[in-house]
Coordinates of C-alpha atoms in Angstrom, one line a residue:
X1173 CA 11.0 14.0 25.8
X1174 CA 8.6 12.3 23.6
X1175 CA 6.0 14.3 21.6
X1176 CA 2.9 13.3 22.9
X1177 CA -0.5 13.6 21.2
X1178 CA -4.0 13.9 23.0
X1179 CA -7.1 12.0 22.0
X1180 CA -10.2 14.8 22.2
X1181 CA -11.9 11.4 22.9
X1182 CA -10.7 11.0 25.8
X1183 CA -10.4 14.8 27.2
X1184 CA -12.3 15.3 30.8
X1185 CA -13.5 11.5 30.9
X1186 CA -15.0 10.2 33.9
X1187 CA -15.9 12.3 37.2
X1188 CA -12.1 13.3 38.3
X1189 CA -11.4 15.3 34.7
X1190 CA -8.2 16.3 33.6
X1191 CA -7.3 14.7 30.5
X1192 CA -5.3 11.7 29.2
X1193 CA -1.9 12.0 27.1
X1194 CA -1.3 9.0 24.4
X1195 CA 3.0 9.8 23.5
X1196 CA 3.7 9.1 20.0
X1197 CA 5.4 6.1 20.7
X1198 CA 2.9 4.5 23.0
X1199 CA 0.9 4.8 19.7
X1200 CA 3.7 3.2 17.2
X1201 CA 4.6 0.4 19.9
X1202 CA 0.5 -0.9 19.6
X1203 CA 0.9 -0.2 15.7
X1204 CA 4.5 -2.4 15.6
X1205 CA 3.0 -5.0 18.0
X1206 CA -0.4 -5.1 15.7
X1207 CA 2.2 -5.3 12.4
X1208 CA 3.9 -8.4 13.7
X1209 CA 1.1 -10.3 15.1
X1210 CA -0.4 -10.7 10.9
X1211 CA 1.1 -13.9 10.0
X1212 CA 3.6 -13.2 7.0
X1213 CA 4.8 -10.8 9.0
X1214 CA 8.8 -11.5 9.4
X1215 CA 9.6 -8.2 11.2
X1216 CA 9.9 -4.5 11.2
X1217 CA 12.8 -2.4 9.6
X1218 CA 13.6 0.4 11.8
X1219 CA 13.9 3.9 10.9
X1220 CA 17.1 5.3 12.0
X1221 CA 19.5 2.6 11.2
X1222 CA 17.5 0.2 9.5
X1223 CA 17.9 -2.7 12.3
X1224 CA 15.6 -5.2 11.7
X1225 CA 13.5 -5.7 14.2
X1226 CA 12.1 -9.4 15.2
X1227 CA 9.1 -10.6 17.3
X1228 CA 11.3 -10.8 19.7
X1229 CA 13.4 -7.5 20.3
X1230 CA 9.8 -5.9 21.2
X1231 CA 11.7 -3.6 23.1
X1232 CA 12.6 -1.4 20.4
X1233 CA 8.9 -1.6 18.2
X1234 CA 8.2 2.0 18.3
X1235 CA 11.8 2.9 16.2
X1236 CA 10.6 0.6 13.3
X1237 CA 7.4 2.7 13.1
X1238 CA 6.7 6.6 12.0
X1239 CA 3.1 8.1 13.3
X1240 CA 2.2 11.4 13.1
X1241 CA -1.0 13.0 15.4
X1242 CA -2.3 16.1 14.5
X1243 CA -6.2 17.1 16.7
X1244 CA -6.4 13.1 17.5
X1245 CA -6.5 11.6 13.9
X1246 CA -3.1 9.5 13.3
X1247 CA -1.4 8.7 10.3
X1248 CA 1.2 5.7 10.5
X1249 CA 4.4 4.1 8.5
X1250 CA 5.8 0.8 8.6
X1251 CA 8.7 -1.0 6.9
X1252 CA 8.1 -4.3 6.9
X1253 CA 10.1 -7.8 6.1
X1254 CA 7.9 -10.4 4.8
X1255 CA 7.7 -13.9 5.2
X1256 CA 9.1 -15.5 1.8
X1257 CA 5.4 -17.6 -0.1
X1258 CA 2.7 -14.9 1.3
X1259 CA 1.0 -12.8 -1.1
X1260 CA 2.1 -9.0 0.0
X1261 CA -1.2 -7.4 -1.3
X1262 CA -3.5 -9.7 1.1
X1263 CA -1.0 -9.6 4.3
X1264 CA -0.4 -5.7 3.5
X1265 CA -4.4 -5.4 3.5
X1266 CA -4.4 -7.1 6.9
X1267 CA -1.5 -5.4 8.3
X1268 CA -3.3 -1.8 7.6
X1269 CA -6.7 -3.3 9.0
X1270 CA -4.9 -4.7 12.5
X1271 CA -2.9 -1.6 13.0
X1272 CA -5.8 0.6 12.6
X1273 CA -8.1 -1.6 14.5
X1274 CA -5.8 -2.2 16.9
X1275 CA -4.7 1.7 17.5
X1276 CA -8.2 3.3 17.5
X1277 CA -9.8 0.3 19.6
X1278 CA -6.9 0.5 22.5
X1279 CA -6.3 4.9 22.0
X1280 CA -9.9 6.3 20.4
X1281 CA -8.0 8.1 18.6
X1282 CA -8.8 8.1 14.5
X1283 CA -6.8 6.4 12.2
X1284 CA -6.3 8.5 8.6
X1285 CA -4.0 6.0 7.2
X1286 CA -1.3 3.4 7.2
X1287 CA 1.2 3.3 4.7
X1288 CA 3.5 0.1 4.2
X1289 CA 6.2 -0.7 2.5
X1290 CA 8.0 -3.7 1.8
X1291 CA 11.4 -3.5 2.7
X1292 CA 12.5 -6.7 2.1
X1293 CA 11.4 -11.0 2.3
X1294 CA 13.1 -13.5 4.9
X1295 CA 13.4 -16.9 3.2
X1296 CA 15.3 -18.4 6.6
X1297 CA 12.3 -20.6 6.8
X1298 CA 12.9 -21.9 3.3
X1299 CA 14.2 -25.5 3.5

C-alpha cells in the first residue's frame, strides 16, 4: 500500500469534512509529468532499476521520482536525461520551478526542495 501524505491545507475543506489523502506517488507522478514537459528534458531515470523512462511510458513516472512528505511540506528527487545542446544549469532551474509550481498549485501542499541530478544526455536527435 502506498504511503500517503496529508495536506493540512486541505483537512475538513468544504461543508461535508473529512479530509483529503494525496499518496506519495500521486505527488511524484505530477512532479515526473512537470519534469518532462521542460523542453531539454529527454526523460527520467528510474530508481529501482534505472529504466529510463520516456515521455511516453507515462505509466511508470512515479518510479523515476523520490518525494518525501513529512506535516504537508515535500521534498523531491529526480534523475534526469538531458537533451544533448541545452545548457543543464538553465533547464535544471526550470525543472525545479515547474515541479514545484506544478506540485503545490495541483496538491497545496509546500514544496521544501527539489533536487536534480543529471544522469546522463541523449544525443539520438544529433544528426
Amino acid at each position: 500500500m502506498a504511503k500517503e501524505a496529508v495536506s493540512s491545507g486541505y483537512k475538513n475543506a468544504g461543508e461535508c469534512g473529512g479530509e483529503i489523502r494525496i499518496a506519495d506517488d500521486a505527488v511524484a507522478y505530477i512532479a515526473g509529468i512537470a519534469a518532462l514537459e521542460v523542453e531539454g528534458v529527454a526523460s527520467i531515470v528510474g530508481n529501482i532499476t534505472n529504466d529510463v523512462i520516456t515521455k511516453v511510458g507515462r505509466r511508470a513516472l512515479s518510479r523515476g521520482v523520490t518525494v518525501e512528505v513529512e506535516d504537508s511540506v515535500v521534498s523531491v528527487s529526480l534523475a534526469l536525461i538531458m537533451d544533448y545542446g541545452y545548457n543543464i544549469p538553465v533547464t535544471g532551474k526550470k525543472v525545479k520551478e515547474r515541479v514545484k509550481n506544478s506540485i503545490e498549485g495541483m496538491t497545496g501542499l509546500e514544496v521544501a526542495d527539489v533536487s536534480i541530478r543529471i544522469a546522463g544526455i541523449d544525443t539520438s536527435k544529433q544528426g
